[in-house]
Amino acid sequence: MALVVAGIVVLDCSEPEKLAAFYKEFLDGEETHATANRVEIRGAEGMRMAFRRDVNATPPSWPRPENSLQAHLDFYVEDLDEAERKVIGLGGRAVEAKDAGGPYEERGYADPSGHSFTLRTEAATAPKQG
């Protein structure tokens, strides 16, 4: 029998209710537990996250070097453009711009509290046609 039976990503932030709402909508999830200082969600595909109140939380500054990357999340998506529209519509922001001239396989963002994450697609195994 495994010693560890489940894992959960926990992000510290000043307003866990607001950050939980962002990820709950982005992941098409549901709230599974809430206290005065912590909110937990489960995404539609089973990813579990929690948001813990820390009134002294300092948002990461990535990609700037000062107080840079504290944690980084990767989300695999089917359609980068559609996922980007959803992130921006929910209050997230782009933090890593790529050359608009070619196809993208990943893009960097920050959630409303400043935590960085990447949206990425599976690398194509064959060249795109057309």
mmCIF file of N, CA, C and O in Angstrom, residues 80-120:
data_model
loop_
_atom_site.group_PDB
_atom_site.id
_atom_site.type_symbol
_atom_site.label_atom_id
_atom_site.label_comp_id
_atom_site.label_asym_id
_atom_site.label_seq_id
_atom_site.Cartn_x
_atom_site.Cartn_y
_atom_site.Cartn_z
ATOM 1 N N LEU A 80 -4.564 26.704 -27.622
ATOM 2 C CA LEU A 80 -3.906 27.782 -26.891
ATOM 3 C C LEU A 80 -4.678 29.098 -26.970
ATOM 4 O O LEU A 80 -4.791 29.807 -25.976
ATOM 5 N N ASP A 81 -5.193 29.439 -28.143
ATOM 6 C CA ASP A 81 -5.912 30.705 -28.287
ATOM 7 C C ASP A 81 -7.166 30.743 -27.420
ATOM 8 O O ASP A 81 -7.443 31.730 -26.737
ATOM 9 N N GLU A 82 -7.922 29.654 -27.421
ATOM 10 C CA GLU A 82 -9.141 29.583 -26.614
ATOM 11 C C GLU A 82 -8.807 29.640 -25.122
ATOM 12 O O GLU A 82 -9.452 30.339 -24.349
ATOM 13 N N ALA A 83 -7.775 28.898 -24.717
ATOM 14 C CA ALA A 83 -7.365 28.906 -23.314
ATOM 15 C C ALA A 83 -6.869 30.285 -22.902
ATOM 16 O O ALA A 83 -7.165 30.757 -21.799
ATOM 17 N N GLU A 84 -6.150 30.963 -23.782
ATOM 18 C CA GLU A 84 -5.672 32.309 -23.469
ATOM 19 C C GLU A 84 -6.843 33.268 -23.268
ATOM 20 O O GLU A 84 -6.847 34.067 -22.333
ATOM 21 N N ARG A 85 -7.840 33.191 -24.143
ATOM 22 C CA ARG A 85 -9.011 34.062 -23.981
ATOM 23 C C ARG A 85 -9.681 33.828 -22.627
ATOM 24 O O ARG A 85 -10.100 34.765 -21.955
ATOM 25 N N LYS A 86 -9.751 32.577 -22.211
ATOM 26 C CA LYS A 86 -10.376 32.257 -20.929
ATOM 27 C C LYS A 86 -9.551 32.823 -19.777
ATOM 28 O O LYS A 86 -10.090 33.426 -18.852
ATOM 29 N N VAL A 87 -8.228 32.630 -19.819
ATOM 30 C CA VAL A 87 -7.347 33.145 -18.766
ATOM 31 C C VAL A 87 -7.484 34.655 -18.643
ATOM 32 O O VAL A 87 -7.667 35.195 -17.542
ATOM 33 N N ILE A 88 -7.397 35.366 -19.758
ATOM 34 C CA ILE A 88 -7.489 36.828 -19.746
ATOM 35 C C ILE A 88 -8.871 37.265 -19.268
ATOM 36 O O ILE A 88 -9.006 38.183 -18.463
ATOM 37 N N GLY A 89 -9.917 36.577 -19.734
ATOM 38 C CA GLY A 89 -11.279 36.899 -19.318
ATOM 39 C C GLY A 89 -11.514 36.711 -17.831
ATOM 40 O O GLY A 89 -12.358 37.387 -17.241
ATOM 41 N N LEU A 90 -10.763 35.805 -17.213
ATOM 42 C CA LEU A 90 -10.896 35.548 -15.776
ATOM 43 C C LEU A 90 -9.990 36.433 -14.929
ATOM 44 O O LEU A 90 -9.998 36.326 -13.703
ATOM 45 N N GLY A 91 -9.193 37.300 -15.556
ATOM 46 C CA GLY A 91 -8.345 38.217 -14.802
ATOM 47 C C GLY A 91 -6.875 37.870 -14.785
ATOM 48 O O GLY A 91 -6.088 38.538 -14.121
ATOM 49 N N GLY A 92 -6.467 36.834 -15.523
ATOM 50 C CA GLY A 92 -5.052 36.513 -15.637
ATOM 51 C C GLY A 92 -4.394 37.444 -16.648
ATOM 52 O O GLY A 92 -5.064 38.232 -17.311
ATOM 53 N N ARG A 93 -3.070 37.355 -16.767
ATOM 54 C CA ARG A 93 -2.358 38.204 -17.729
ATOM 55 C C ARG A 93 -1.195 37.446 -18.345
ATOM 56 O O ARG A 93 -0.606 36.575 -17.714
ATOM 57 N N ALA A 94 -0.903 37.805 -19.580
ATOM 58 C CA ALA A 94 0.246 37.220 -20.274
ATOM 59 C C ALA A 94 1.527 37.811 -19.685
ATOM 60 O O ALA A 94 1.590 39.009 -19.414
ATOM 61 N N VAL A 95 2.561 36.986 -19.481
ATOM 62 C CA VAL A 95 3.834 37.483 -18.965
ATOM 63 C C VAL A 95 5.007 37.141 -19.867
ATOM 64 O O VAL A 95 6.093 37.635 -19.664
ATOM 65 N N GLU A 96 4.777 36.300 -20.860
ATOM 66 C CA GLU A 96 5.866 35.916 -21.752
ATOM 67 C C GLU A 96 5.357 35.971 -23.184
ATOM 68 O O GLU A 96 4.580 35.133 -23.605
ATOM 69 N N ALA A 97 5.780 36.982 -23.889
ATOM 70 C CA ALA A 97 5.352 37.138 -25.279
ATOM 71 C C ALA A 97 6.301 36.377 -26.188
ATOM 72 O O ALA A 97 7.507 36.354 -25.960
ATOM 73 N N LYS A 98 5.762 35.765 -27.197
ATOM 74 C CA LYS A 98 6.563 35.058 -28.206
ATOM 75 C C LYS A 98 6.422 35.803 -29.528
ATOM 76 O O LYS A 98 5.513 36.594 -29.716
ATOM 77 N N ASP A 99 7.298 35.517 -30.455
ATOM 78 C CA ASP A 99 7.215 36.083 -31.795
ATOM 79 C C ASP A 99 5.902 35.650 -32.430
ATOM 80 O O ASP A 99 5.612 34.471 -32.534
ATOM 81 N N ALA A 100 5.092 36.606 -32.839
ATOM 82 C CA ALA A 100 3.773 36.294 -33.382
ATOM 83 C C ALA A 100 3.839 35.676 -34.773
ATOM 84 O O ALA A 100 2.814 35.320 -35.325
ATOM 85 N N GLY A 101 5.020 35.540 -35.345
ATOM 86 C CA GLY A 101 5.133 35.040 -36.707
ATOM 87 C C GLY A 101 5.012 33.543 -36.882
ATOM 88 O O GLY A 101 4.842 33.071 -37.985
ATOM 89 N N GLY A 102 5.091 32.759 -35.826
ATOM 90 C CA GLY A 102 5.083 31.311 -35.999
ATOM 91 C C GLY A 102 4.142 30.614 -35.042
ATOM 92 O O GLY A 102 3.506 31.247 -34.216
ATOM 93 N N PRO A 103 4.042 29.304 -35.180
ATOM 94 C CA PRO A 103 3.142 28.552 -34.300
ATOM 95 C C PRO A 103 3.691 28.504 -32.874
ATOM 96 O O PRO A 103 4.898 28.475 -32.661
ATOM 97 N N TYR A 104 2.806 28.499 -31.911
ATOM 98 C CA TYR A 104 3.196 28.442 -30.507
ATOM 99 C C TYR A 104 2.933 27.054 -29.966
ATOM 100 O O TYR A 104 1.939 26.432 -30.305
ATOM 101 N N GLU A 105 3.777 26.603 -29.116
ATOM 102 C CA GLU A 105 3.551 25.361 -28.403
ATOM 103 C C GLU A 105 3.309 25.637 -26.923
ATOM 104 O O GLU A 105 2.800 24.802 -26.218
ATOM 105 N N GLU A 106 3.720 26.819 -26.413
ATOM 106 C CA GLU A 106 3.478 27.187 -25.028
ATOM 107 C C GLU A 106 3.463 28.704 -24.876
ATOM 108 O O GLU A 106 4.050 29.422 -25.680
ATOM 109 N N ARG A 107 2.764 29.165 -23.829
ATOM 110 C CA ARG A 107 2.680 30.589 -23.514
ATOM 111 C C ARG A 107 2.659 30.755 -21.996
ATOM 112 O O ARG A 107 2.033 29.971 -21.297
ATOM 113 N N GLY A 108 3.312 31.815 -21.503
ATOM 114 C CA GLY A 108 3.387 32.075 -20.065
ATOM 115 C C GLY A 108 2.368 33.101 -19.605
ATOM 116 O O GLY A 108 2.092 34.078 -20.315
ATOM 117 N N TYR A 109 1.831 32.893 -18.402
ATOM 118 C CA TYR A 109 0.805 33.769 -17.831
ATOM 119 C C TYR A 109 1.027 33.921 -16.337
ATOM 120 O O TYR A 109 1.797 33.178 -15.727
ATOM 121 N N ALA A 110 0.290 34.860 -15.744
ATOM 122 C CA ALA A 110 0.215 34.994 -14.294
ATOM 123 C C ALA A 110 -1.258 35.020 -13.910
ATOM 124 O O ALA A 110 -2.080 35.607 -14.626
ATOM 125 N N ASP A 111 -1.584 34.366 -12.799
ATOM 126 C CA ASP A 111 -2.957 34.410 -12.308
ATOM 127 C C ASP A 111 -3.197 35.769 -11.634
ATOM 128 O O ASP A 111 -2.264 36.579 -11.542
ATOM 129 N N PRO A 112 -4.398 36.068 -11.169
ATOM 130 C CA PRO A 112 -4.667 37.379 -10.569
ATOM 131 C C PRO A 112 -3.804 37.712 -9.349
ATOM 132 O O PRO A 112 -3.638 38.881 -9.021
ATOM 133 N N SER A 113 -3.219 36.706 -8.680
ATOM 134 C CA SER A 113 -2.336 36.969 -7.542
ATOM 135 C C SER A 113 -0.866 36.991 -7.937
ATOM 136 O O SER A 113 -0.003 37.167 -7.092
ATOM 137 N N GLY A 114 -0.558 36.793 -9.213
ATOM 138 C CA GLY A 114 0.816 36.875 -9.695
ATOM 139 C C GLY A 114 1.554 35.557 -9.830
ATOM 140 O O GLY A 114 2.707 35.545 -10.251
ATOM 141 N N HIS A 115 0.940 34.415 -9.475
ATOM 142 C CA HIS A 115 1.606 33.117 -9.635
ATOM 143 C C HIS A 115 1.714 32.794 -11.125
ATOM 144 O O HIS A 115 0.750 32.920 -11.861
ATOM 145 N N SER A 116 2.884 32.347 -11.535
ATOM 146 C CA SER A 116 3.100 32.085 -12.955
ATOM 147 C C SER A 116 2.671 30.669 -13.332
ATOM 148 O O SER A 116 2.715 29.748 -12.522
ATOM 149 N N PHE A 117 2.213 30.546 -14.572
ATOM 150 C CA PHE A 117 1.880 29.238 -15.120
ATOM 151 C C PHE A 117 2.036 29.268 -16.626
ATOM 152 O O PHE A 117 2.093 30.324 -17.244
ATOM 153 N N THR A 118 2.143 28.095 -17.201
ATOM 154 C CA THR A 118 2.309 27.961 -18.640
ATOM 155 C C THR A 118 1.160 27.144 -19.203
ATOM 156 O O THR A 118 0.770 26.140 -18.618
ATOM 157 N N LEU A 119 0.630 27.603 -20.319
ATOM 158 C CA LEU A 119 -0.310 26.812 -21.102
ATOM 159 C C LEU A 119 0.511 26.190 -22.214
ATOM 160 O O LEU A 119 1.278 26.884 -22.880
ATOM 161 N N ARG A 120 0.368 24.887 -22.411
ATOM 162 C CA ARG A 120 1.136 24.226 -23.462
ATOM 163 C C ARG A 120 0.297 23.179 -24.150
ATOM 164 O O ARG A 120 -0.662 22.670 -23.584
#
